[in-house]
PDB file of C-alpha atoms and ligand atoms in Angstrom:
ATOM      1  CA  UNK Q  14     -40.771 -10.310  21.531  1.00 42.00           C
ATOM      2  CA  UNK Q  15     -39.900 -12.881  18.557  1.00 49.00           C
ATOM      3  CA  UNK Q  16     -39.707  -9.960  15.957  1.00 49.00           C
ATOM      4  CA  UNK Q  17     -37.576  -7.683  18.773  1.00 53.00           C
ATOM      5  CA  UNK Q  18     -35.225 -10.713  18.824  1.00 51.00           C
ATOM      6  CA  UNK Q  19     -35.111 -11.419  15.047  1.00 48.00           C
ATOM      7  CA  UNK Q  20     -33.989  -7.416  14.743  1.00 52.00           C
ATOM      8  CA  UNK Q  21     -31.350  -8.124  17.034  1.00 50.00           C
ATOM      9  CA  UNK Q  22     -30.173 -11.083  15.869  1.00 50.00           C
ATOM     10  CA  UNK Q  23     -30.153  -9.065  12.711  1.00 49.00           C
ATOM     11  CA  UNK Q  24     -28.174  -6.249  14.365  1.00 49.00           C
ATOM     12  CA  UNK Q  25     -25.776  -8.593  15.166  1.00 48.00           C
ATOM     13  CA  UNK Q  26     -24.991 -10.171  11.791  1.00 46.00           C
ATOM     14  CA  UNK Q  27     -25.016  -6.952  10.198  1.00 46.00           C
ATOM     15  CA  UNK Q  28     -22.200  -5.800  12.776  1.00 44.00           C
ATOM     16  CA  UNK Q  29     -20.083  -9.116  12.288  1.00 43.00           C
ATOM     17  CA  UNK Q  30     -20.242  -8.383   8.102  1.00 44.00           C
ATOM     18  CA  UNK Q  31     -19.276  -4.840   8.795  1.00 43.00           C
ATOM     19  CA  UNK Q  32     -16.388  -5.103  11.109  1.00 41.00           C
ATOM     20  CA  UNK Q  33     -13.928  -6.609   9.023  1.00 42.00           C
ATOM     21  CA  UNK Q  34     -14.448  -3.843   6.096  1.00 42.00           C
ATOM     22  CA  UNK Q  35     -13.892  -1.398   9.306  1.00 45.00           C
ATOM     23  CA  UNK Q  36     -11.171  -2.402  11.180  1.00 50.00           C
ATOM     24  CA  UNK Q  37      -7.813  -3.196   9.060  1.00 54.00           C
ATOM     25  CA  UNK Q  38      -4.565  -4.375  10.910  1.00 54.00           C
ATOM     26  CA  UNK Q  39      -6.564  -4.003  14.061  1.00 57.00           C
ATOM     27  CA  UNK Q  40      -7.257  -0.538  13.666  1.00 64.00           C
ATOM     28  CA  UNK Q  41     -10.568   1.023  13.517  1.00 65.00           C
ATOM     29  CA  UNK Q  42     -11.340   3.365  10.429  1.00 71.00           C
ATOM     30  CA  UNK Q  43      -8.257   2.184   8.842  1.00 86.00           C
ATOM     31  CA  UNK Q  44      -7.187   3.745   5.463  1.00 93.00           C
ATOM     32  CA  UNK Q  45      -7.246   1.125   2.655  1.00 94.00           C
ATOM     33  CA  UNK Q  46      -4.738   0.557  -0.266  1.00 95.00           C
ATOM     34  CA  UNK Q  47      -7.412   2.596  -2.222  1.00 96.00           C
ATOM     35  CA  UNK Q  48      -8.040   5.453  -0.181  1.00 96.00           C
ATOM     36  CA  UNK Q  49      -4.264   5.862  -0.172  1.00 97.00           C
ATOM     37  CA  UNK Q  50      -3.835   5.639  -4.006  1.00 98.00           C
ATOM     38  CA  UNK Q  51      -6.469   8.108  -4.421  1.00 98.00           C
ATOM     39  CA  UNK Q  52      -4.672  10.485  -2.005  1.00 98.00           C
ATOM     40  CA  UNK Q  53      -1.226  10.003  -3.483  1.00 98.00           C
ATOM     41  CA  UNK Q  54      -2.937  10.926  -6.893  1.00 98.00           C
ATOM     42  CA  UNK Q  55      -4.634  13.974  -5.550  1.00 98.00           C
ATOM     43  CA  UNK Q  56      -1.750  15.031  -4.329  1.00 98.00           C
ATOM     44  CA  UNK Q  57       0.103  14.481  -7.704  1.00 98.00           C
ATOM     45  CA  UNK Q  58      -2.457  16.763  -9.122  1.00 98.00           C
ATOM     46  CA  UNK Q  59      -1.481  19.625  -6.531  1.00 98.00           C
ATOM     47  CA  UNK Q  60       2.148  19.029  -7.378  1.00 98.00           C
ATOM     48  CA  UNK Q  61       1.938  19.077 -11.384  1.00 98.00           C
ATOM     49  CA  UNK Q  62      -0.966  21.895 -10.627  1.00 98.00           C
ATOM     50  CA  UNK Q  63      -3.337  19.241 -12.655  1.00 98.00           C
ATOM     51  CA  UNK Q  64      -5.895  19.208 -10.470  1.00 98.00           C
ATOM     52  CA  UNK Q  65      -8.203  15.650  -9.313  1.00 98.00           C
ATOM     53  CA  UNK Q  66     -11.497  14.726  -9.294  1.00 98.00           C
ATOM     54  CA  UNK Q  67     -11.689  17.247  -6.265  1.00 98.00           C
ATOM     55  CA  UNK Q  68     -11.265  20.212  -8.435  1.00 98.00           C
ATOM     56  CA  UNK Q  69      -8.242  22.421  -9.865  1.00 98.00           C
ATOM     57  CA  UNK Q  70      -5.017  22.077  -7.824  1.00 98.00           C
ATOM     58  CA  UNK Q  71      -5.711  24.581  -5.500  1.00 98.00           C
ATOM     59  CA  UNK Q  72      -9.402  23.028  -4.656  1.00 98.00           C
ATOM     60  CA  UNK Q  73      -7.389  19.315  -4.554  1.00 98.00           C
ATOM     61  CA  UNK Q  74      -5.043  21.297  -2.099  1.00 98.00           C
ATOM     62  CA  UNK Q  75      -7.426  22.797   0.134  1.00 98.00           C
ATOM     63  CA  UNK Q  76      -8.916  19.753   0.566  1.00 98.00           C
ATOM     64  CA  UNK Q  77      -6.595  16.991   1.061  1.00 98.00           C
ATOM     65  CA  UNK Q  78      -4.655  19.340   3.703  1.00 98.00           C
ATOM     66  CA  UNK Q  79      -5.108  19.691   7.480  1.00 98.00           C
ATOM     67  CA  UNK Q  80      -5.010  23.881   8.054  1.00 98.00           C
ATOM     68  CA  UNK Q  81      -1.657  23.138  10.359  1.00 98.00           C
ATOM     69  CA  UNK Q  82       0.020  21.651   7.068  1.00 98.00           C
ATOM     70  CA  UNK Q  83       3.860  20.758   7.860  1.00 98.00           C
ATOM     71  CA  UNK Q  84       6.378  19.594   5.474  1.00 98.00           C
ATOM     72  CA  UNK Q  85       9.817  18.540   6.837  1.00 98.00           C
ATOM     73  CA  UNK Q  86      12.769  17.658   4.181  1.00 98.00           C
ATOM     74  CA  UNK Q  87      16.619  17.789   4.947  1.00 98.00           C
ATOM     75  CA  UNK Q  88      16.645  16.955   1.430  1.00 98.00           C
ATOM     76  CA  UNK Q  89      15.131  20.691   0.536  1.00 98.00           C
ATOM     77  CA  UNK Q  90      16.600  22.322   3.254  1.00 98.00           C
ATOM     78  CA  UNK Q  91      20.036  20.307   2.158  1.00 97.00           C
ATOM     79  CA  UNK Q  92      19.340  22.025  -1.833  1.00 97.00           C
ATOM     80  CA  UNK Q  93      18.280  25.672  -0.116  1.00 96.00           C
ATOM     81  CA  UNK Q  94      21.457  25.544   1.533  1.00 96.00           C
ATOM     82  CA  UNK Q  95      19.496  26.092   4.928  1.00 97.00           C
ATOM     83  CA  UNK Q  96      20.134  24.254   8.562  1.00 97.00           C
ATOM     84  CA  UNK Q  97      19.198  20.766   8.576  1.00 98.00           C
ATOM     85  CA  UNK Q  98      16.064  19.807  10.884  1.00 96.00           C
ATOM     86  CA  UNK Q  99      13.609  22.805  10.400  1.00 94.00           C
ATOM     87  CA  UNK Q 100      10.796  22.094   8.493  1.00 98.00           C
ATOM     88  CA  UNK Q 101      10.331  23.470   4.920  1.00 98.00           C
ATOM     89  CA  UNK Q 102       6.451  24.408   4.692  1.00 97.00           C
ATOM     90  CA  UNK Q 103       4.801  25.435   8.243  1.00 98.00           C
ATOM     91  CA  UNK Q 104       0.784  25.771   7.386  1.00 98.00           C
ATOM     92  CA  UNK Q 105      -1.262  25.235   4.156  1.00 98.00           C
ATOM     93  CA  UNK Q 106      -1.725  28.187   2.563  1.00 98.00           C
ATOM     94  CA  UNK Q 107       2.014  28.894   2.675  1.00 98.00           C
ATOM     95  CA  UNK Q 108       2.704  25.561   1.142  1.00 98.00           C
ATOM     96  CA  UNK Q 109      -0.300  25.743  -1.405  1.00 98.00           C
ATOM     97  CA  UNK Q 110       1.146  29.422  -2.331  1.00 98.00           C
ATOM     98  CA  UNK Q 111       4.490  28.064  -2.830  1.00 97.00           C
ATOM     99  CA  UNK Q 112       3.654  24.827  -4.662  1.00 98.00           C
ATOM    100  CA  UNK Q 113       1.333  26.832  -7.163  1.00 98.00           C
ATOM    101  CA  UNK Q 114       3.716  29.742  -7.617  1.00 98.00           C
ATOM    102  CA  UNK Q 115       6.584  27.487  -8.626  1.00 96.00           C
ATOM    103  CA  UNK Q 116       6.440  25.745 -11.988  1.00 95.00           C
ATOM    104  CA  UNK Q 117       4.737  22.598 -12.148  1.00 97.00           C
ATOM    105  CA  UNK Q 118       6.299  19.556 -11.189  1.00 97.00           C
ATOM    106  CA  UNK Q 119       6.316  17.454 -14.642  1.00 95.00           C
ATOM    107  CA  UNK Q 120       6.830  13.282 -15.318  1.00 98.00           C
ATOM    108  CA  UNK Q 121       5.946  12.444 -11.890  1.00 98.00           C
ATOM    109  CA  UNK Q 122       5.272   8.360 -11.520  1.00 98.00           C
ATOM    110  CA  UNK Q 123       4.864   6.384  -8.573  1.00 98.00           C
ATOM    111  CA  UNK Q 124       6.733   3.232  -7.548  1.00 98.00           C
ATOM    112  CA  UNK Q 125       4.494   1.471  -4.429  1.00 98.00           C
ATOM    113  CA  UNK Q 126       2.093   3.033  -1.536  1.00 98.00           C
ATOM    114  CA  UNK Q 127       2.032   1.428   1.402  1.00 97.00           C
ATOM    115  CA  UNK Q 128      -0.144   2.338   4.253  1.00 96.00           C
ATOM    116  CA  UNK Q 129       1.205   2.064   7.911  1.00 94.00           C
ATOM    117  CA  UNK Q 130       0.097   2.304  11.158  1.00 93.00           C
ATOM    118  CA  UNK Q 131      -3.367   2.898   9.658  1.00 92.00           C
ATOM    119  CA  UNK Q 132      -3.030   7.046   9.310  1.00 95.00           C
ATOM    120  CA  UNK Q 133       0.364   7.238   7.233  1.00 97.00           C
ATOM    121  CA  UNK Q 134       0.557   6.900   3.416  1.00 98.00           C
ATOM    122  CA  UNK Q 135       4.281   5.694   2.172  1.00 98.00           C
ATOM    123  CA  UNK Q 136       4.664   6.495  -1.687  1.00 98.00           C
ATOM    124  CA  UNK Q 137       7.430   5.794  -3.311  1.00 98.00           C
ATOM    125  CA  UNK Q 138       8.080   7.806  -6.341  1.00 98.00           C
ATOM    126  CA  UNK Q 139      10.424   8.240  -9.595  1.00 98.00           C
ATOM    127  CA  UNK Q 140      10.163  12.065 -11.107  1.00 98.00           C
ATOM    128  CA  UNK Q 141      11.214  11.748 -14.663  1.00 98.00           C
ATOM    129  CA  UNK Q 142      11.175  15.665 -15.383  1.00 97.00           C
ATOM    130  CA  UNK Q 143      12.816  17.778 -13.247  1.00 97.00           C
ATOM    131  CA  UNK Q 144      14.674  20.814 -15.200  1.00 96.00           C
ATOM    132  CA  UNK Q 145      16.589  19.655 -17.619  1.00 97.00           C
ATOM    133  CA  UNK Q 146      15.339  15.838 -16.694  1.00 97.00           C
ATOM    134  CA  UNK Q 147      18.541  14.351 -17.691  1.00 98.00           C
ATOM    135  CA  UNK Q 148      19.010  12.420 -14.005  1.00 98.00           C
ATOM    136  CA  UNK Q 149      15.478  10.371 -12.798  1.00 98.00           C
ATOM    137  CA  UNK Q 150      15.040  11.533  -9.072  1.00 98.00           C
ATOM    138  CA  UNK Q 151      13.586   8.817  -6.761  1.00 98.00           C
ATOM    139  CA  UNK Q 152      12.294   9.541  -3.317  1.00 98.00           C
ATOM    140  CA  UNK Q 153       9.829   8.940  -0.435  1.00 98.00           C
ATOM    141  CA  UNK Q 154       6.902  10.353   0.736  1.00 98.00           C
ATOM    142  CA  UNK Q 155       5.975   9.573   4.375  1.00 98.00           C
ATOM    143  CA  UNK Q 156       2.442  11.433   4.913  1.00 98.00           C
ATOM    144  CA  UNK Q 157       1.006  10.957   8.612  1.00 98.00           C
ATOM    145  CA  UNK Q 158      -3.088  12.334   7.972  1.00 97.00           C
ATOM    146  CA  UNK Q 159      -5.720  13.160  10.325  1.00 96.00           C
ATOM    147  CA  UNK Q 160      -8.509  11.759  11.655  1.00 93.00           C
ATOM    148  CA  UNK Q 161     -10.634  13.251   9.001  1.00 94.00           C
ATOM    149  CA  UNK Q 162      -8.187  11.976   6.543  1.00 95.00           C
ATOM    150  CA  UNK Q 163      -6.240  15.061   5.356  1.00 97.00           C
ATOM    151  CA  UNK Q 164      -2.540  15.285   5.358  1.00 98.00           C
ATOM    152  CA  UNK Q 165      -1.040  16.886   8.422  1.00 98.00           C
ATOM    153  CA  UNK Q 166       2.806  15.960   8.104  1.00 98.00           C
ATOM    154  CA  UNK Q 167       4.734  15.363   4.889  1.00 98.00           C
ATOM    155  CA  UNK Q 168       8.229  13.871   5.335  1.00 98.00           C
ATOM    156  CA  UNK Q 169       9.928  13.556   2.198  1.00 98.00           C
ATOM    157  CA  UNK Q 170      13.616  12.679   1.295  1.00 98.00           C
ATOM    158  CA  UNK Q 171      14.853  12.239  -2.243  1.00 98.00           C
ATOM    159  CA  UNK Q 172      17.811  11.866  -4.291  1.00 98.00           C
ATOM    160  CA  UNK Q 173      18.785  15.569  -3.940  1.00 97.00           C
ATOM    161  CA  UNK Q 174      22.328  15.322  -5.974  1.00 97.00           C
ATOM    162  CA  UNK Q 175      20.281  14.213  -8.824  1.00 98.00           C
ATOM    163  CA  UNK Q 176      17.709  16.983  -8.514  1.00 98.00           C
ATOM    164  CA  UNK Q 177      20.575  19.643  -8.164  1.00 97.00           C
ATOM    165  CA  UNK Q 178      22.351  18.494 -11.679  1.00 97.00           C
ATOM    166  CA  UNK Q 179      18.712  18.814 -13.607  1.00 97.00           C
ATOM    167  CA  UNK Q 180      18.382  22.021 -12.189  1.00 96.00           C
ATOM    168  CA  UNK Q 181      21.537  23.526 -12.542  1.00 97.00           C
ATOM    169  CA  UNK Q 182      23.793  22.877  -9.741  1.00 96.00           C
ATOM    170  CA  UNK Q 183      27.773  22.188 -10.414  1.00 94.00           C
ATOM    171  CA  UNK Q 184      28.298  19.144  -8.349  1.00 90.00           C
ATOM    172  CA  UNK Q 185      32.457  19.239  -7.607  1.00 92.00           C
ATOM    173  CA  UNK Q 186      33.986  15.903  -6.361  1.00 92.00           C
ATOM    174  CA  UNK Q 187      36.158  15.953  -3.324  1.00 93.00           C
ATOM    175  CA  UNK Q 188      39.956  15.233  -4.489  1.00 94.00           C
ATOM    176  CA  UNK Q 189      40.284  11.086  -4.422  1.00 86.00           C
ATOM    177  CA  UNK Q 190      41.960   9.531  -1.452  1.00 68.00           C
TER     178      UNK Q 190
HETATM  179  C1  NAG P  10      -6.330  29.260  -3.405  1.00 61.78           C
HETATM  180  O1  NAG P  10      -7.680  29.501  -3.127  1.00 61.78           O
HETATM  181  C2  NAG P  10      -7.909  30.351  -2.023  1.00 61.78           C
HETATM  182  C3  NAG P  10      -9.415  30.480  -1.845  1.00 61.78           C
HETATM  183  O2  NAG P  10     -10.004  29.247  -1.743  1.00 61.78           O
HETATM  184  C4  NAG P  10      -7.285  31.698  -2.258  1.00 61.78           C
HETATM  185  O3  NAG P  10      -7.457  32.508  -1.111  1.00 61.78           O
HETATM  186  C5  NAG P  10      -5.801  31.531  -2.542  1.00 61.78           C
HETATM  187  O4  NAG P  10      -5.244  32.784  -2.922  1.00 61.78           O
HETATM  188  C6  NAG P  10      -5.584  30.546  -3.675  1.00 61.78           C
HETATM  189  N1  NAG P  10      -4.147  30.321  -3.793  1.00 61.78           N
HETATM  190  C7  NAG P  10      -3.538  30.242  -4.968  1.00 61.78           C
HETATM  191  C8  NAG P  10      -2.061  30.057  -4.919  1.00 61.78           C
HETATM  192  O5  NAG P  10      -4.113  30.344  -6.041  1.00 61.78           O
END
């Protein structure tokens, strides 16, 4: 009886220590500042086909992705001269076939990460070498993950006149008012 009592007593300080490592922002399993670096970095390694501690880019991709991958950019769409509001990438292996069948993405560096609403990553970036890198391109992305921590939805928007002039694009002004 006293040693049944001293276990739960036990029990019950363990489960005080534990909860506030557990429950963030009133949340339960919510993602740290840490976790979320060590996504945003993974992903970096997809984009500039580096690769993480997870593997080459492709094994990085395959497993920081949910299988119904979605990416969703007017910014994209707005440089593919497609209809705004579709989404860009619809399901992981399309998106891991198009990210590693285009050139690397080089001089990516990251601004901040915030997490939000315990399952979204913000990170706020600067890519210094697009093309011909002569314009810095800064932009956002807003990843909502599931519960086992992959990415499901990207939203990303980003300074998409700058990435048109390092890659080519003849930007023409509109005649001054
Ligand atoms: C990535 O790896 C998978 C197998 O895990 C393979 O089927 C796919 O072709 C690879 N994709 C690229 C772009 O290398």
């Amino acid at each position: 009886m006293k040693f049944s009592l001293f276990a739960a007593s036990l029990a019950l300080v363990a489960s005080v220590v534990a909860s506030p490592l557990q429950v963030r922002n009133g949340c339960p399993n919510c993602l740290s500042k840490e976790a979320a670096t060590t996504l945003v970095n993974r992903f970096i390694g997809v984009l500039d086909h580096a690769g993480s501690d997870l593997g080459d880019a492709n094994a990085t991709a395959q497993a920081i992705l949910d299988n119904n991958y979605q990416e969703i950019s007017d910014s994209i769409l707005s440089l593919e001269g497609q209809p705004l509001g579709g989404v860009t990438f619809q399901g992981k292996q399309e998106y891991i076939g198009g990210v590693l069948n285009a050139p690397p993405v080089e001089g990516i560096t990251t601004i901040r990460i915030y997490v939000a609403d315990c399952n979204s990553v913000l990170w706020y970036w600067n890519f210094l070498g697009v093309g011909s890198g002569q314009y810095e391109i800064k932009g956002f992305n807003l990843f909502t993950l599931n519960a086992a921590g992959q990415i499901l939805t990207t939203e990303l928007e980003f300074n998409s006149i700058a990435w048109g002039l390092d890659t080519g694009y003849q930007i023409i002004f509109p005649p001054s008012s």
